[in-house]
GROMACS .gro file of C-alpha atoms in nm:
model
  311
    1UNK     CA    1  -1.805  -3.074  -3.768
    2UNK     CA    2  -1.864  -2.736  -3.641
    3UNK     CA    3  -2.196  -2.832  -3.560
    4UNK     CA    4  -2.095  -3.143  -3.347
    5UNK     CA    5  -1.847  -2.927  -3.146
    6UNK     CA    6  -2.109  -2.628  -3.066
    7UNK     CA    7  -2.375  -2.948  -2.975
    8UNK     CA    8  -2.101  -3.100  -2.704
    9UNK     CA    9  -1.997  -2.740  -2.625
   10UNK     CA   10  -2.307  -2.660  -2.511
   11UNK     CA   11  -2.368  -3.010  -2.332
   12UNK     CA   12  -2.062  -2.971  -2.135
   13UNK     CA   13  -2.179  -2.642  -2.009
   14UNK     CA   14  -2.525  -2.793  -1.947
   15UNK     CA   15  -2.311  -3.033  -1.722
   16UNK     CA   16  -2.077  -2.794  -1.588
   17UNK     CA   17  -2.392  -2.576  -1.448
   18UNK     CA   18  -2.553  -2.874  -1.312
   19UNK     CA   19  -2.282  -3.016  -1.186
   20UNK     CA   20  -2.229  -2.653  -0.987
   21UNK     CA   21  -2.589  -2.637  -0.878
   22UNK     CA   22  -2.561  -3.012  -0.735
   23UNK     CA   23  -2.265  -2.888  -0.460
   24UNK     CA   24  -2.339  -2.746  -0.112
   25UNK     CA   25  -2.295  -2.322  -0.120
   26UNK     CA   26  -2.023  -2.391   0.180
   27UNK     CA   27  -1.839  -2.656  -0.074
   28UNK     CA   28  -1.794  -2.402  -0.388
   29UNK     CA   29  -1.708  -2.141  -0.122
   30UNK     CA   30  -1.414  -2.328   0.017
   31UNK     CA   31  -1.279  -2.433  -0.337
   32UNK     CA   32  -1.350  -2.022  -0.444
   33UNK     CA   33  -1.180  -1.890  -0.163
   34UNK     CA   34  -0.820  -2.057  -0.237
   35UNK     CA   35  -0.820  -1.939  -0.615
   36UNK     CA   36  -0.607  -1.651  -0.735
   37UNK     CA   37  -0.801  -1.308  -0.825
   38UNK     CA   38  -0.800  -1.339  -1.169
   39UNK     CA   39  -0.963  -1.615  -1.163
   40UNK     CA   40  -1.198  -1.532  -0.942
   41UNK     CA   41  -1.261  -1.251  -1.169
   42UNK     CA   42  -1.361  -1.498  -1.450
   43UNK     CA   43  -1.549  -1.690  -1.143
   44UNK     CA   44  -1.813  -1.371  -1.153
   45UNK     CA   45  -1.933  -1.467  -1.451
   46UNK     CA   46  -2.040  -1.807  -1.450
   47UNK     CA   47  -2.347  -1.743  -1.273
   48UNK     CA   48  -2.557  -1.508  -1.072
   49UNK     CA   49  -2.498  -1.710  -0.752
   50UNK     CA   50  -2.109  -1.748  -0.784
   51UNK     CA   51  -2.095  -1.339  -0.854
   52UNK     CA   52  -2.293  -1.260  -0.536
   53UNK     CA   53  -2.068  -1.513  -0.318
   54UNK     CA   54  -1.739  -1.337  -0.452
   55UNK     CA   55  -1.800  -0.942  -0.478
   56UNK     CA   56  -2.014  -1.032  -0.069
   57UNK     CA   57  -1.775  -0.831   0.204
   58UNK     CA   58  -1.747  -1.145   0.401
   59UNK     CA   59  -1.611  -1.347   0.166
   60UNK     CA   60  -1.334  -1.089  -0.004
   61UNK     CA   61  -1.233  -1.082   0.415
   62UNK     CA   62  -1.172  -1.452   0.387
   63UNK     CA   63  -1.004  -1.466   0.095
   64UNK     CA   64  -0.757  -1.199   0.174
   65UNK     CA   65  -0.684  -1.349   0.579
   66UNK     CA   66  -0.366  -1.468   0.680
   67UNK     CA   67  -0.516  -1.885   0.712
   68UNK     CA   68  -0.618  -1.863   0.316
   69UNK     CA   69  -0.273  -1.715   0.189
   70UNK     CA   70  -0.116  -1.959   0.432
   71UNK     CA   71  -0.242  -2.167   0.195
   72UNK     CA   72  -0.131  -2.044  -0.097
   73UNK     CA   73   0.195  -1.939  -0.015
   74UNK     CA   74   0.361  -2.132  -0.280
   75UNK     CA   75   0.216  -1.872  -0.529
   76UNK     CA   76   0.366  -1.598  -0.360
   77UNK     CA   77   0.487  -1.307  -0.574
   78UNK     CA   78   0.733  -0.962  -0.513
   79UNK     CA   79   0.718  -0.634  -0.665
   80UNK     CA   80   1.026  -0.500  -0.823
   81UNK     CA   81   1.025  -0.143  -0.891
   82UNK     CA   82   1.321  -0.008  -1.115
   83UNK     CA   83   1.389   0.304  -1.194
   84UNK     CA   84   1.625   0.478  -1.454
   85UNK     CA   85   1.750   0.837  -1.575
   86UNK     CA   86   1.744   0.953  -1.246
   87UNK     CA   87   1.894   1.306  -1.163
   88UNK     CA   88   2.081   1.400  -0.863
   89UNK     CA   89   2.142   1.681  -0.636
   90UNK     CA   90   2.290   1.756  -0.298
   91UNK     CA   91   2.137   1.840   0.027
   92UNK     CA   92   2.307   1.887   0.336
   93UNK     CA   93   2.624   1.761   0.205
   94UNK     CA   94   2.383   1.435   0.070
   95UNK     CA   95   2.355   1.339  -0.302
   96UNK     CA   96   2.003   1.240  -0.316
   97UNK     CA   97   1.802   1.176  -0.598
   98UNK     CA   98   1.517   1.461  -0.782
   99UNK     CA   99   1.431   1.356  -1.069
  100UNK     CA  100   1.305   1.003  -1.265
  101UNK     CA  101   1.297   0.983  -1.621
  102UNK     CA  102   1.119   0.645  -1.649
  103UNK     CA  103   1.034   0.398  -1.412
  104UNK     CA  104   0.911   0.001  -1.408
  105UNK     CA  105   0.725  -0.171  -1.183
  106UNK     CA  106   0.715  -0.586  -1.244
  107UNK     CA  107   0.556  -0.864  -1.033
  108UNK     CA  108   0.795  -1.170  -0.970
  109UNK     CA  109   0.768  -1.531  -0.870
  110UNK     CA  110   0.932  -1.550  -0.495
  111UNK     CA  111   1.152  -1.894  -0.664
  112UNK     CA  112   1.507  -1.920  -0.719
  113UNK     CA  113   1.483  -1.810  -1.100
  114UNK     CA  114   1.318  -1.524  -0.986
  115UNK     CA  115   1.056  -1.572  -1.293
  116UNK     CA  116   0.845  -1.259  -1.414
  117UNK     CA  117   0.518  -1.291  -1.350
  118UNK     CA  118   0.383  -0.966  -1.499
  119UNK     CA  119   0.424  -0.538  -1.575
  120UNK     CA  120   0.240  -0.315  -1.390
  121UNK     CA  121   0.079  -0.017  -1.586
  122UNK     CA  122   0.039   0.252  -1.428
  123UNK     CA  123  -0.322   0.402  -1.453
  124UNK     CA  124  -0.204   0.770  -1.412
  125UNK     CA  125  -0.033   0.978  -1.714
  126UNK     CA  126   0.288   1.135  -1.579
  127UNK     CA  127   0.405   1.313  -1.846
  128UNK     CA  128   0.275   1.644  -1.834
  129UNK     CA  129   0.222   1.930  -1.557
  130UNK     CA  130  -0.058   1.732  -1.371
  131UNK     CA  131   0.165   1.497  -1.169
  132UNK     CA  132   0.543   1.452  -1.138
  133UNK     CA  133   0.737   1.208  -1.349
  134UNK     CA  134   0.767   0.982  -1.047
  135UNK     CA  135   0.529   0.808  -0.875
  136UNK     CA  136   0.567   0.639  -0.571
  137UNK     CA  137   0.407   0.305  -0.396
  138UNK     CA  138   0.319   0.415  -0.051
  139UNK     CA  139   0.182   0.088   0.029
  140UNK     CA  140   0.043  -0.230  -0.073
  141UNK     CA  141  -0.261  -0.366   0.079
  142UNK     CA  142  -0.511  -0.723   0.015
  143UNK     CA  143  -0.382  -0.645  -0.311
  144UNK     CA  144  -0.447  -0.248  -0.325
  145UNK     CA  145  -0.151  -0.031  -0.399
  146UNK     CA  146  -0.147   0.302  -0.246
  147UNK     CA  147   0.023   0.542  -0.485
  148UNK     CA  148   0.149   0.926  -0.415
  149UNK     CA  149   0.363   1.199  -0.622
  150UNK     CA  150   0.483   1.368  -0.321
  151UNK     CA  151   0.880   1.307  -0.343
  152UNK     CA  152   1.007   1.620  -0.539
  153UNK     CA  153   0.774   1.930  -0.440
  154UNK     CA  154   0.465   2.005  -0.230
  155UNK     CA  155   0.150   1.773  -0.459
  156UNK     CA  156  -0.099   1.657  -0.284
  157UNK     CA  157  -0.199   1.363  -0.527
  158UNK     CA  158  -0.262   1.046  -0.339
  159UNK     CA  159  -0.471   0.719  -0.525
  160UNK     CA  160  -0.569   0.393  -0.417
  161UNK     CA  161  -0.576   0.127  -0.731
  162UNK     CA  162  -0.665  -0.235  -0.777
  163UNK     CA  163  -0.452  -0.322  -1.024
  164UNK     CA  164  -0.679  -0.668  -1.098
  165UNK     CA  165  -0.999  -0.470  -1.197
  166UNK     CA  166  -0.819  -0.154  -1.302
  167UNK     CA  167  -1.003   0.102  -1.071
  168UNK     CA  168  -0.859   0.386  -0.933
  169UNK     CA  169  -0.981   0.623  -0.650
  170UNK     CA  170  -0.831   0.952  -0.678
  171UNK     CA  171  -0.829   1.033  -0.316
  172UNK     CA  172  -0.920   1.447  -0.200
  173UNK     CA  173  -0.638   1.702  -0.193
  174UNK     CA  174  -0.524   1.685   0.271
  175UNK     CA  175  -0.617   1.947   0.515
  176UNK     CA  176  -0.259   1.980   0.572
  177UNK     CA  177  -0.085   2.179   0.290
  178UNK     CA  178   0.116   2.413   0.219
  179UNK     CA  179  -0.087   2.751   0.105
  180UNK     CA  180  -0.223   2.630   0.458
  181UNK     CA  181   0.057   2.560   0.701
  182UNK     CA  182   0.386   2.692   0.516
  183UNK     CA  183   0.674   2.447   0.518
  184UNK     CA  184   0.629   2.058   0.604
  185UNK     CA  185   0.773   1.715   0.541
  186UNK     CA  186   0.515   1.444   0.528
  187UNK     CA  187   0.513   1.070   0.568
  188UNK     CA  188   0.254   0.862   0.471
  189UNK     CA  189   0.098   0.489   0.544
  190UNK     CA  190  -0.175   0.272   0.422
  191UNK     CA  191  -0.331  -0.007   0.597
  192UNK     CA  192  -0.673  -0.200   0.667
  193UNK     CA  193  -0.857  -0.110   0.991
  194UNK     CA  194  -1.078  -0.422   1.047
  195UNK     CA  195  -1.279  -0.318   1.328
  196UNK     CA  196  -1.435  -0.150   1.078
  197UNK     CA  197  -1.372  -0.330   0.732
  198UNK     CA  198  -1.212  -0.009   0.593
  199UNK     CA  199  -0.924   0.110   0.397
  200UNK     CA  200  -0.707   0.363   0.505
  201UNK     CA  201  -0.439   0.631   0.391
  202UNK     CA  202  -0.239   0.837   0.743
  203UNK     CA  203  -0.039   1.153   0.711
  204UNK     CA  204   0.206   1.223   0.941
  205UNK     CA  205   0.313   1.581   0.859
  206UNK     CA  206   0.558   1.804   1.066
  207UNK     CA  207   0.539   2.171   1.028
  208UNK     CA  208   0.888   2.285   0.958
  209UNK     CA  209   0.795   2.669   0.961
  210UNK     CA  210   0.597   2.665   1.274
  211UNK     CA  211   0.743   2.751   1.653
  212UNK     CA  212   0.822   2.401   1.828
  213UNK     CA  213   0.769   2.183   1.428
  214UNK     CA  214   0.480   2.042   1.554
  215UNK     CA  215   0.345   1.720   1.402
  216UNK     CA  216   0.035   1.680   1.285
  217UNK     CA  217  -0.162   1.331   1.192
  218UNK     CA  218  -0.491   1.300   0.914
  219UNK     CA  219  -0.630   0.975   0.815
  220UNK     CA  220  -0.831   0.920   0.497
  221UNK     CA  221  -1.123   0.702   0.487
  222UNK     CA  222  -1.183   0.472   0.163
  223UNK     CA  223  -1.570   0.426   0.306
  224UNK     CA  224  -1.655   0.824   0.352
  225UNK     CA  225  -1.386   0.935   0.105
  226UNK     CA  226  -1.274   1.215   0.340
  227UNK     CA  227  -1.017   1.320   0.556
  228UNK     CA  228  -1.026   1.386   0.962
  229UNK     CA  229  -0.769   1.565   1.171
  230UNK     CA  230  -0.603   1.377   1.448
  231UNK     CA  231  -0.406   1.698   1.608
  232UNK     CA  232  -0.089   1.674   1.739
  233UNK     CA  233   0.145   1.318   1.717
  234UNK     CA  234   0.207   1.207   2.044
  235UNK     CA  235   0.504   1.132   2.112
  236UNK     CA  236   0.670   1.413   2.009
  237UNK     CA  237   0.846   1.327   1.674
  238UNK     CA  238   0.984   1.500   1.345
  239UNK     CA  239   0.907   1.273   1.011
  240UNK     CA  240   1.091   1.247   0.741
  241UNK     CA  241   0.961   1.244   0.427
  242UNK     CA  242   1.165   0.966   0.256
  243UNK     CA  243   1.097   0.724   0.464
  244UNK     CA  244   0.923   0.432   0.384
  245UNK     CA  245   0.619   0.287   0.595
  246UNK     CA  246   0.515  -0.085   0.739
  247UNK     CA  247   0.157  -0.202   0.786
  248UNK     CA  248   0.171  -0.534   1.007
  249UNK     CA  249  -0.125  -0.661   1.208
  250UNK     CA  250  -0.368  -0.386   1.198
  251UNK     CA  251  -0.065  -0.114   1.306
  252UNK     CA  252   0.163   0.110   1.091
  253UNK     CA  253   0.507   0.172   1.093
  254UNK     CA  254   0.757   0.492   1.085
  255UNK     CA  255   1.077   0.524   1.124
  256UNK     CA  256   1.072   0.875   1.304
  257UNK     CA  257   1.360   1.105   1.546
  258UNK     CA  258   1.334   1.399   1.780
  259UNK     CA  259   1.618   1.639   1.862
  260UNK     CA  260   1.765   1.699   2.186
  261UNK     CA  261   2.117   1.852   2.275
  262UNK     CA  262   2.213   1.951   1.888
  263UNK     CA  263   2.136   1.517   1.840
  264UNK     CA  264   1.877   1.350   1.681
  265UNK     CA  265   1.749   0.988   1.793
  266UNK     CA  266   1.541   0.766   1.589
  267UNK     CA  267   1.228   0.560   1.720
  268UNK     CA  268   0.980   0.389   1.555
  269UNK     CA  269   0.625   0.577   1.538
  270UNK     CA  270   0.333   0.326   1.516
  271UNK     CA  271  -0.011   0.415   1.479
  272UNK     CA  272  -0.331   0.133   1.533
  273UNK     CA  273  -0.589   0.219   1.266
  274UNK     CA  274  -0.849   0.030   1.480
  275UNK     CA  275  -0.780   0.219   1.816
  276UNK     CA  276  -0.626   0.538   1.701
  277UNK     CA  277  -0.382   0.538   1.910
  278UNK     CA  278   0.000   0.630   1.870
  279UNK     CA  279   0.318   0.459   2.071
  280UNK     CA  280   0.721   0.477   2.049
  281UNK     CA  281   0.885   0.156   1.978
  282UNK     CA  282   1.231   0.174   2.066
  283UNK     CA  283   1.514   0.121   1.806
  284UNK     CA  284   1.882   0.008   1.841
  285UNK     CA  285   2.062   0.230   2.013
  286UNK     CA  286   2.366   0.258   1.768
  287UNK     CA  287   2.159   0.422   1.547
  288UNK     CA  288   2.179   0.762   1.596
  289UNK     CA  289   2.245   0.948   1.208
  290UNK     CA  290   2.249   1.286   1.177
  291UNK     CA  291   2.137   1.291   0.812
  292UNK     CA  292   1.964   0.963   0.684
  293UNK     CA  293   1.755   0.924   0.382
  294UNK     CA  294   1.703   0.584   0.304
  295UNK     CA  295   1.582   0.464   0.638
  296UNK     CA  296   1.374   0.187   0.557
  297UNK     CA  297   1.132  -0.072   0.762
  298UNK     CA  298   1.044  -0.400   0.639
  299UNK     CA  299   0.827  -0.700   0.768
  300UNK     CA  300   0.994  -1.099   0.782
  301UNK     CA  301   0.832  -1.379   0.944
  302UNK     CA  302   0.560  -1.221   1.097
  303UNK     CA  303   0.758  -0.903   1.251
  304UNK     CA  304   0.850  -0.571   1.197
  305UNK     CA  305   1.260  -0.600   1.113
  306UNK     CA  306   1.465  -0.363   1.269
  307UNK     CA  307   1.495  -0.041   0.976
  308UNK     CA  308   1.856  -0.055   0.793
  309UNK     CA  309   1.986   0.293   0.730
  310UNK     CA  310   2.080   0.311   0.286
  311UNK     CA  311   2.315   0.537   0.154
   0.00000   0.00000   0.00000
């Protein structure tokens, strides 16, 4: 019996390969392109062709463009990211939070029973004097999650993962730190530049202990692996830290402020990754917080959503 099974085993792959040789490249392209990663994963090892057709630049573009997950927007997930044992303390009259004692982070089905999907593991150990005991998702990206422990003291820890192959980049320590510009808060964004088919991590960092609190921009290259200095932010802004960035078409997101007459005024930094250039995008004029620190952005239907200020 065993036999018999291993004989038509092994016919049905003689088939299968056949049958995969007998289809036009542009045919097993276009039925590769609309499956999920992990299977395209498996995909890589059928054969020598399929492998070279998946891991080829071109091809990774098309399957993570807008027209293919059009397509498969019925398999669309969300990432819930829970946190517990948290420790408090105040600042400037705030409570805001210091310290995580454990935290989750779980893909979901976007449907109405909100199924779960899967648990993400975390590649980095945080227990221990390395890194803090929270890390944070700067970003997601084609399936790349930007990761930093930056929220509780000065670290300058930053990593880009693919959580489908398990690789991590552990990304160089800034220019901008503080045994080399005193005081700072720091915002940070991560986004694909596709005039150049590159990955890419920005810094926003305003210098709290310098005349005027400059701000200063860096951008991190996943192709060269290394930093470059962009100056001064223009406009004039102040970041803050806690604030969460957007990456939408090819531009990233910030809510920022600026003081003038003892007030502060939000606006919305962007910065294109393919032009390098920085603009102000207006925001609502009723807000206008002195002390914010849940300002958030978020992207629905194709546009940036106006940021909602959380307590």
């Amino acid at each position: 019996m065993d036999d018999i099974q291993n004989i038509t085993q092994g016919m049905h792959e003689l088939k299968f390969g056949e049958m995969a040789g007998s289809f036009p490249q542009e045919i097993i392209q276009e039925i590769l392109i609309r499956l999920p990663v992990k299977s395209l994963i498996k995909c890589t090892c059928v054969c020598k062709t399929w492998k070279s057709m998946i891991i080829n630049p071109s091809f990774i573009r098309t399957h993570v463009s807008p027209a293919v997950q059009f397509v498969n927007q019925n398999d669309i997930h969300l990432l819930l990211h829970r946190v517990s044992g948290l420790q408090m303390t105040t600042f400037f009259g705030q409570t805001v939070m210091y310290k995580v004692n454990d935290e989750v982070l779980s893909v979901h089905y976007d449907n109405q029973a909100f199924d779960h999907y899967s648990k993400i593991e975390f590649p980095i150990a945080t227990q221990g004097k390395k890194h803090n005991s929270y890390i944070r998702v700067v970003g997601i990206c084609d399936g790349l999650f930007c990761l930093a422990d930056d929220m509780f003291r000065y670290c300058y820890n930053f990593f880009i993962w693919n959580s489908a192959i398990r690789k991590l980049v552990t990304i160089p320590w800034p220019n901008v730190r503080f045994d080399t510009h005193a005081g700072y808060d720091a915002s940070i964004g991560f986004g694909f530049d596709a005039t150049t088919n590159n990955y890419k991590v920005v810094r926003v960092v305003t210098l709290l202990d310098q005349r005027g609190t400059p701000t200063l921009a860096e951008v991190y290259s996943l192709a060269t692996g290394t930093w470059t200095s962009l100056g001064c932010v223009s406009p004039t802004c102040l970041t803050d830290g806690r604030a969460s960035s957007v990456f939408f078409n090819g531009v990233l997101h910030w809510p920022v402020f600026y003081k003038t007459n003892g007030d502060l005024y939000y606006f919305i930094l962007t910065f294109h990754l393919g032009k390098v250039v920085f603009r102000k995008m207006p925001m609502p004029k009723i807000i206008k917080w002195k002390f914010d620190f849940g300002m958030q952005l978020s992207v629905s239907d194709n546009d940036v959503e106006q940021p909602v200020g959380l307590e």
